[in-house]
XYZ file of C-alpha atoms in Angstrom:
473
model
C 23.472 1.161 -37.465
C 19.644 1.262 -37.644
C 17.627 3.130 -34.944
C 17.473 1.016 -31.799
C 14.083 -0.187 -30.710
C 12.198 1.278 -27.827
C 12.044 -0.666 -24.555
C 8.250 -0.023 -24.135
C 5.311 -0.141 -26.447
C 4.058 -3.303 -28.313
C 7.469 -4.257 -29.770
C 9.400 -3.530 -26.388
C 9.220 -7.008 -24.879
C 10.369 -8.696 -28.063
C 13.280 -6.187 -28.389
C 14.245 -6.752 -24.770
C 14.545 -10.528 -24.808
C 17.899 -10.908 -26.723
C 19.189 -7.767 -24.831
C 18.268 -9.397 -21.486
C 20.088 -12.679 -22.576
C 23.247 -10.421 -23.485
C 23.165 -8.730 -20.104
C 22.708 -11.890 -18.098
C 25.608 -13.582 -19.984
C 27.906 -10.563 -19.543
C 27.063 -10.394 -15.800
C 27.852 -13.995 -15.543
C 31.142 -13.809 -17.403
C 32.174 -10.692 -15.524
C 31.827 -12.190 -12.104
C 32.832 -15.738 -12.839
C 36.436 -14.833 -13.794
C 36.990 -13.113 -10.399
C 38.428 -14.920 -7.398
C 36.910 -12.670 -4.615
C 34.319 -9.930 -3.936
C 36.501 -7.155 -5.584
C 38.759 -7.075 -8.650
C 42.381 -7.466 -7.713
C 44.807 -4.619 -8.377
C 43.318 -1.648 -6.568
C 42.037 1.664 -7.972
C 44.695 2.265 -10.746
C 44.448 -1.195 -12.141
C 40.596 -1.175 -12.130
C 40.448 2.197 -13.688
C 42.840 1.186 -16.384
C 40.695 -1.815 -17.245
C 37.527 0.290 -17.494
C 39.205 2.709 -19.720
C 40.500 -0.038 -22.055
C 36.938 -1.552 -22.178
C 35.170 1.815 -22.810
C 37.589 3.206 -25.393
C 35.948 6.169 -27.167
C 32.944 7.243 -25.122
C 31.216 8.942 -28.154
C 32.476 7.339 -31.284
C 31.401 8.576 -34.669
C 29.839 5.257 -35.456
C 28.249 3.140 -32.746
C 29.219 -0.355 -31.621
C 26.418 -2.906 -31.506
C 28.457 -4.966 -28.950
C 28.783 -2.013 -26.461
C 26.132 -3.472 -24.070
C 27.972 -6.727 -23.870
C 31.352 -5.321 -23.489
C 30.485 -2.582 -20.953
C 28.303 -4.809 -18.758
C 30.990 -7.351 -18.575
C 33.594 -4.767 -17.706
C 31.325 -3.198 -15.003
C 30.739 -6.777 -13.466
C 34.437 -7.506 -13.577
C 35.212 -4.245 -11.829
C 32.460 -4.105 -9.352
C 32.177 -5.136 -5.687
C 29.916 -8.176 -5.523
C 27.561 -7.682 -2.444
C 26.420 -11.185 -2.794
C 29.883 -12.468 -2.078
C 30.088 -13.627 1.589
C 33.493 -11.866 1.973
C 31.889 -8.542 0.875
C 30.925 -7.140 4.350
C 32.159 -3.599 4.637
C 29.156 -1.511 4.316
C 25.301 -1.345 4.399
C 25.418 -2.526 0.647
C 23.008 -5.455 0.339
C 22.752 -8.105 -2.374
C 19.308 -7.219 -3.928
C 16.670 -9.757 -4.273
C 16.133 -11.127 -7.768
C 12.445 -10.306 -7.715
C 13.269 -6.619 -6.731
C 15.813 -6.328 -9.451
C 13.263 -7.790 -11.999
C 10.661 -5.270 -10.793
C 13.245 -2.505 -11.197
C 13.676 -3.465 -14.810
C 9.908 -3.200 -15.361
C 10.027 0.316 -13.853
C 12.785 1.304 -16.154
C 10.950 -0.027 -19.227
C 7.666 1.667 -18.421
C 9.542 4.794 -17.130
C 6.725 6.428 -15.204
C 7.747 9.837 -13.581
C 6.000 10.566 -10.420
C 5.729 14.262 -10.830
C 2.192 14.302 -12.407
C -0.633 11.709 -12.540
C -0.698 11.617 -16.425
C 2.868 10.326 -16.504
C 2.290 7.697 -13.812
C -1.383 6.801 -13.334
C -0.910 3.316 -11.705
C 2.511 4.124 -10.138
C 1.100 7.040 -8.181
C -1.681 4.981 -6.665
C 0.780 2.117 -5.992
C 3.110 4.487 -4.185
C 0.174 5.894 -2.161
C -0.975 2.529 -0.949
C 2.679 1.343 -0.186
C 3.672 4.531 1.798
C 0.528 4.282 3.998
C 1.296 0.681 4.829
C 4.838 1.247 5.735
C 4.032 4.356 7.691
C 1.609 2.168 9.711
C 4.408 -0.276 10.304
C 6.369 2.455 11.828
C 3.842 4.034 13.908
C 2.109 0.903 15.143
C 3.350 -1.166 18.096
C 6.520 -3.018 17.276
C 5.738 -5.913 19.575
C 2.530 -6.490 17.723
C 3.948 -6.032 14.200
C 1.212 -3.776 12.820
C -0.204 -0.438 13.667
C -3.428 1.161 13.858
C -3.655 3.741 11.023
C -6.585 6.176 11.263
C -8.853 5.880 8.203
C -11.908 7.541 6.963
C -15.210 5.808 6.108
C -14.127 5.218 2.553
C -10.682 3.509 3.559
C -8.536 6.561 2.699
C -6.165 7.682 5.344
C -7.187 10.523 7.659
C -5.433 13.886 7.277
C -3.630 13.396 10.555
C -2.779 9.825 9.987
C 0.794 8.562 9.497
C 2.148 8.703 5.992
C 5.556 8.255 4.259
C 7.467 9.669 1.285
C 9.746 7.618 -0.974
C 13.288 8.961 -1.088
C 16.662 8.086 -2.545
C 18.006 7.006 0.895
C 18.840 8.130 4.434
C 20.502 11.373 3.392
C 17.499 12.692 1.609
C 15.153 11.441 4.325
C 17.214 13.036 7.067
C 17.325 16.303 5.063
C 13.457 16.172 4.684
C 13.024 15.612 8.387
C 15.061 18.674 9.207
C 13.129 20.697 6.588
C 9.770 19.669 8.078
C 10.988 20.607 11.586
C 12.180 23.984 10.347
C 8.799 24.598 8.639
C 7.097 23.654 11.879
C 9.193 25.569 14.381
C 10.983 28.227 12.284
C 14.638 28.711 10.997
C 15.920 29.002 14.645
C 15.205 25.374 15.469
C 18.256 23.800 17.017
C 19.295 20.173 15.933
C 20.663 18.133 18.854
C 22.122 14.798 18.111
C 24.517 12.214 19.472
C 28.145 11.823 18.642
C 27.125 8.628 16.962
C 24.749 10.289 14.583
C 25.160 10.110 10.705
C 27.025 12.844 8.976
C 24.080 13.726 6.841
C 22.225 15.248 9.807
C 24.735 18.017 10.329
C 25.252 18.404 6.682
C 21.497 18.989 6.224
C 21.444 21.511 9.093
C 24.160 23.439 7.059
C 22.236 23.116 3.785
C 19.052 24.349 5.421
C 20.712 27.342 7.108
C 19.883 26.091 10.625
C 21.978 27.035 13.691
C 25.118 24.897 14.303
C 23.961 21.449 15.647
C 24.716 20.472 19.224
C 26.468 17.198 19.688
C 25.651 15.256 22.792
C 28.031 12.567 24.155
C 27.386 8.922 23.193
C 29.454 6.723 25.598
C 29.640 3.169 24.445
C 28.333 4.322 21.120
C 24.742 5.303 22.021
C 23.262 8.760 22.900
C 23.276 9.422 26.686
C 19.628 10.449 27.763
C 21.135 12.269 30.859
C 23.359 14.298 28.648
C 20.533 15.057 26.357
C 18.363 16.206 29.229
C 21.081 18.565 30.268
C 21.456 19.977 26.797
C 17.848 20.552 26.422
C 17.698 22.356 29.768
C 20.585 24.593 28.962
C 19.826 25.396 25.315
C 17.142 27.789 24.287
C 14.465 26.213 22.025
C 12.822 25.174 19.887
C 14.723 21.781 19.569
C 14.910 18.911 17.170
C 16.468 15.770 18.696
C 17.760 13.237 16.349
C 18.261 9.681 17.722
C 19.710 6.680 15.801
C 18.334 3.125 15.452
C 21.348 1.371 13.792
C 24.485 3.329 13.835
C 26.822 3.218 10.798
C 29.820 2.192 12.813
C 28.500 -0.634 14.957
C 24.907 -1.108 14.282
C 23.771 0.209 17.775
C 20.391 1.504 18.735
C 19.993 4.522 21.035
C 17.776 3.957 24.089
C 14.665 5.185 22.274
C 12.006 5.063 24.969
C 14.321 7.030 27.387
C 15.090 9.660 24.696
C 11.407 10.047 23.685
C 10.571 10.678 27.405
C 13.181 13.403 27.693
C 11.906 14.910 24.573
C 8.267 14.875 25.864
C 9.561 16.613 29.087
C 11.182 19.472 27.176
C 8.673 19.680 24.372
C 11.399 18.805 21.812
C 10.462 17.265 18.447
C 12.017 13.832 17.918
C 13.485 12.404 14.685
C 14.822 8.778 14.567
C 17.276 7.827 11.934
C 16.379 4.147 11.451
C 17.949 3.773 7.975
C 19.737 0.699 9.080
C 17.621 -0.644 11.973
C 14.191 0.036 10.434
C 14.212 -3.389 8.702
C 13.916 -5.036 12.238
C 10.260 -4.080 12.104
C 9.617 -7.047 9.781
C 11.065 -9.530 12.394
C 9.002 -11.028 15.193
C 12.146 -11.863 17.041
C 13.846 -8.467 16.722
C 11.244 -5.696 16.284
C 11.150 -5.081 20.063
C 14.510 -3.432 19.683
C 12.706 -0.601 17.964
C 10.283 0.075 20.908
C 9.922 3.772 21.157
C 10.141 4.354 17.291
C 6.570 5.522 17.210
C 7.281 8.453 19.496
C 9.180 10.209 16.762
C 7.588 12.964 14.524
C 9.732 11.583 11.607
C 11.548 8.404 11.006
C 14.142 7.463 8.360
C 14.119 4.100 6.693
C 16.305 2.562 4.024
C 15.112 -0.685 2.387
C 18.288 -0.917 0.234
C 19.789 -2.062 3.613
C 17.722 -4.552 5.580
C 15.209 -4.724 2.838
C 17.359 -6.229 0.129
C 16.206 -3.573 -2.458
C 18.353 -2.311 -5.449
C 19.437 1.332 -4.786
C 17.564 3.565 -4.237
C 14.754 2.505 -1.860
C 14.534 5.038 1.049
C 11.497 6.432 2.949
C 10.700 9.173 5.430
C 7.747 8.241 7.694
C 5.750 11.142 9.313
C 3.489 10.710 12.379
C 1.074 13.303 11.103
C 0.630 13.661 7.370
C -0.394 17.423 7.833
C 3.338 18.087 8.324
C 3.756 17.316 4.626
C 1.733 20.445 3.654
C 5.076 22.316 3.928
C 6.148 20.578 0.678
C 3.251 21.616 -1.532
C 4.143 23.370 -4.694
C 2.228 24.586 -7.761
C 3.392 24.307 -11.362
C 0.539 24.837 -13.772
C 1.862 22.361 -16.301
C 1.907 19.629 -13.700
C -0.780 20.324 -11.070
C -3.031 23.162 -12.234
C -5.761 23.995 -9.700
C -8.588 23.038 -11.818
C -7.021 19.693 -12.589
C -6.666 18.931 -8.921
C -10.114 20.146 -8.120
C -11.404 17.822 -10.970
C -9.794 14.853 -9.053
C -6.352 14.431 -10.714
C -3.935 13.517 -7.923
C -1.253 16.223 -6.986
C 2.193 14.589 -6.738
C 4.586 17.575 -6.466
C 4.104 17.653 -2.644
C 5.347 14.109 -2.333
C 8.999 15.012 -2.775
C 11.604 17.785 -3.189
C 12.408 16.285 -6.541
C 10.371 16.667 -9.569
C 11.065 13.722 -11.965
C 10.987 10.541 -9.777
C 11.337 6.906 -10.559
C 8.658 4.506 -9.400
C 10.881 2.913 -6.787
C 7.660 1.969 -4.958
C 7.089 -0.847 -7.435
C 10.108 -3.004 -6.547
C 9.384 -2.416 -2.771
C 5.731 -3.433 -3.177
C 6.673 -6.515 -5.301
C 9.031 -7.589 -2.560
C 6.593 -7.083 0.328
C 3.835 -8.955 -1.617
C 6.131 -11.782 -2.774
C 7.798 -12.447 0.631
C 5.241 -11.152 3.050
C 6.118 -10.245 6.576
C 7.194 -13.720 7.458
C 9.612 -14.043 4.475
C 11.207 -10.535 5.145
C 11.369 -11.271 8.782
C 13.184 -14.557 8.131
C 15.911 -12.822 6.113
C 16.262 -10.315 8.911
C 16.584 -13.135 11.372
C 19.161 -14.926 9.272
C 21.590 -11.977 8.938
C 21.236 -11.212 12.652
C 21.996 -14.802 13.383
C 25.002 -14.863 11.145
C 26.407 -11.838 12.890
C 25.941 -13.487 16.268
C 27.794 -16.561 14.935
C 30.575 -14.555 13.628
C 30.946 -12.739 16.873
C 31.125 -15.992 18.764
C 33.655 -17.226 16.194
C 35.800 -14.091 16.753
C 35.540 -14.512 20.480
C 36.656 -18.095 20.472
C 39.882 -17.232 18.521
C 42.765 -16.184 20.821
C 44.309 -14.251 17.903
C 41.275 -11.799 17.613
C 39.515 -9.356 19.897
C 35.772 -8.805 19.681
C 34.433 -5.269 20.435
C 30.974 -6.452 21.701
C 28.068 -8.703 20.885
C 26.115 -7.404 17.733
C 22.911 -5.479 18.065
C 21.842 -6.006 14.508
C 24.192 -7.482 11.933
C 27.367 -5.595 12.358
C 30.397 -7.097 14.156
C 33.471 -5.088 15.123
C 36.768 -7.026 15.707
C 40.577 -6.680 15.299
C 43.559 -8.878 15.424
C 45.022 -9.065 18.836
C 48.164 -7.006 19.510
C 47.888 -5.211 16.181
C 48.262 -1.520 15.990
C 45.719 0.857 14.360
C 48.170 1.458 11.535
C 48.476 -2.397 11.063
C 44.708 -2.803 10.921
C 44.288 -0.152 8.406
C 46.963 -1.653 6.271
C 45.413 -5.078 6.564
C 42.095 -3.699 5.286
C 43.712 -2.034 2.398
C 45.697 -5.118 1.429
C 42.500 -7.262 1.345
C 40.824 -4.565 -0.817
C 43.793 -4.346 -3.178
C 43.991 -8.168 -3.515
C 40.252 -8.412 -3.992
C 40.091 -11.101 -1.353
C 37.667 -9.501 1.207
C 35.689 -6.208 1.697
C 35.727 -5.077 5.221
C 35.018 -1.635 6.801
C 36.500 0.202 9.467
C 35.231 2.031 12.571
C 36.846 3.943 15.398
C 35.258 3.310 18.791
C 36.776 3.601 22.303
C 39.716 5.334 20.796
C 40.740 2.415 18.819
C 40.375 1.261 15.096
C 38.319 -1.884 14.426
C 37.566 -3.941 11.338
C 33.849 -3.894 10.589
C 31.844 -6.781 9.246
C 28.302 -5.914 8.196
C 26.588 -9.103 7.229
C 23.659 -8.541 4.919
C 23.706 -11.828 2.817
C 21.076 -14.150 4.210
C 22.735 -17.049 2.385
C 26.134 -16.671 4.248
C 27.096 -20.018 5.876
C 29.248 -20.761 8.877
C 32.195 -21.882 6.694
C 31.979 -18.448 4.935
C 32.468 -16.732 8.234
C 35.389 -18.993 9.013
C 36.966 -18.249 5.720
C 36.692 -14.504 6.311
C 38.337 -14.788 9.667
C 41.014 -16.916 8.071
C 41.742 -14.427 5.205
C 42.130 -11.709 7.827
C 44.372 -13.817 9.937
C 46.505 -14.712 6.999
C 46.872 -11.163 5.839
C 47.821 -9.919 9.366
C 50.756 -12.445 9.465
C 52.349 -11.167 6.291
């Protein structure tokens, strides 16, 4: 086999065209032959099919048809997030324009650890992060913030900023790291019982004291219980609130929590990995009132932003906090280079090699605008409300509560928790529907997280019918 062509360079586009056709055909063939959002058969069957398709991972002689065979096998064996009955997790169907931009990023292959590897990408990321930080730290009711700038248009040192991350886990870890560097290793994390597991895990990784868990009745952090905890515990304190819980998509009472933090001098972090996308919606952004009070905010645009993974951010109220991340490596950011004007990128992440994930986000924002993105947010929130009403109108089902964002918890009436767990696994094994599970109020619920803006009312009815039919078996 001759040496494969490079993806970039003068011949790159010409070499990519037939490969792109192969990929698109294989993707279509792989998903067309399935009857649902998952391959049927369960883990053992899917694993066996992949082993058969892959064969020898590293053969002596290469197979020129490997791209076609493996992409098709991957498509046949993947969950399809665009299927309306794929609604278990915060796993969105990515926008085509974002996926195309992601391909361009892969072809050009910039690495954002030094300017000479990513000249344009480094500036694109700087512009994007300033704009998104301004979204977070402006007034949600207006839809745009007031970012302090200097006379030449550059952001002031104490203005909001943001870092591009791989997602909520990395963003939460960075938030705890910045709090530790500000207050010292004795800073105590306090979070609600509804908080994401990555927060306590990050405290462990960073060597912080054991976190304190505050009650979250009805799924949201209780400000009175938080006030009591801050009163009783020696500081310094880092409080983590949630805007969009993983289980039910609930939003903590952010203004009240911020007020409690101000009273006690506690630093506030808000995990808005799920709910942060509401900022784009005129109709729903008021749900995030109080977000700008946080020193740091986690966002994930591979949730309510319809980006291919990964597309996370950590927004910071004061860019000076990021000084804690500064590092020197002479081969990447020598002092004389930075003094001569070459941008220093090492302090923009805990990672060294980094993909230009800013490109797909910027392309999406520029293509759709605030109105277009807001419309997508409104559509999935509306579908969730419609699904909740549909559940409520069926005597054979029980609704947990009206959705806050786009997550609906429901369960077949009179079913036991064991029955519900078994129904979910049966749907997964048959490949007919992908639903999540959540335990609230001491009971197990089926979880539908609606992130496909193209879902139709009849899709929602079909989802409920599939659950009902499986429950009766």
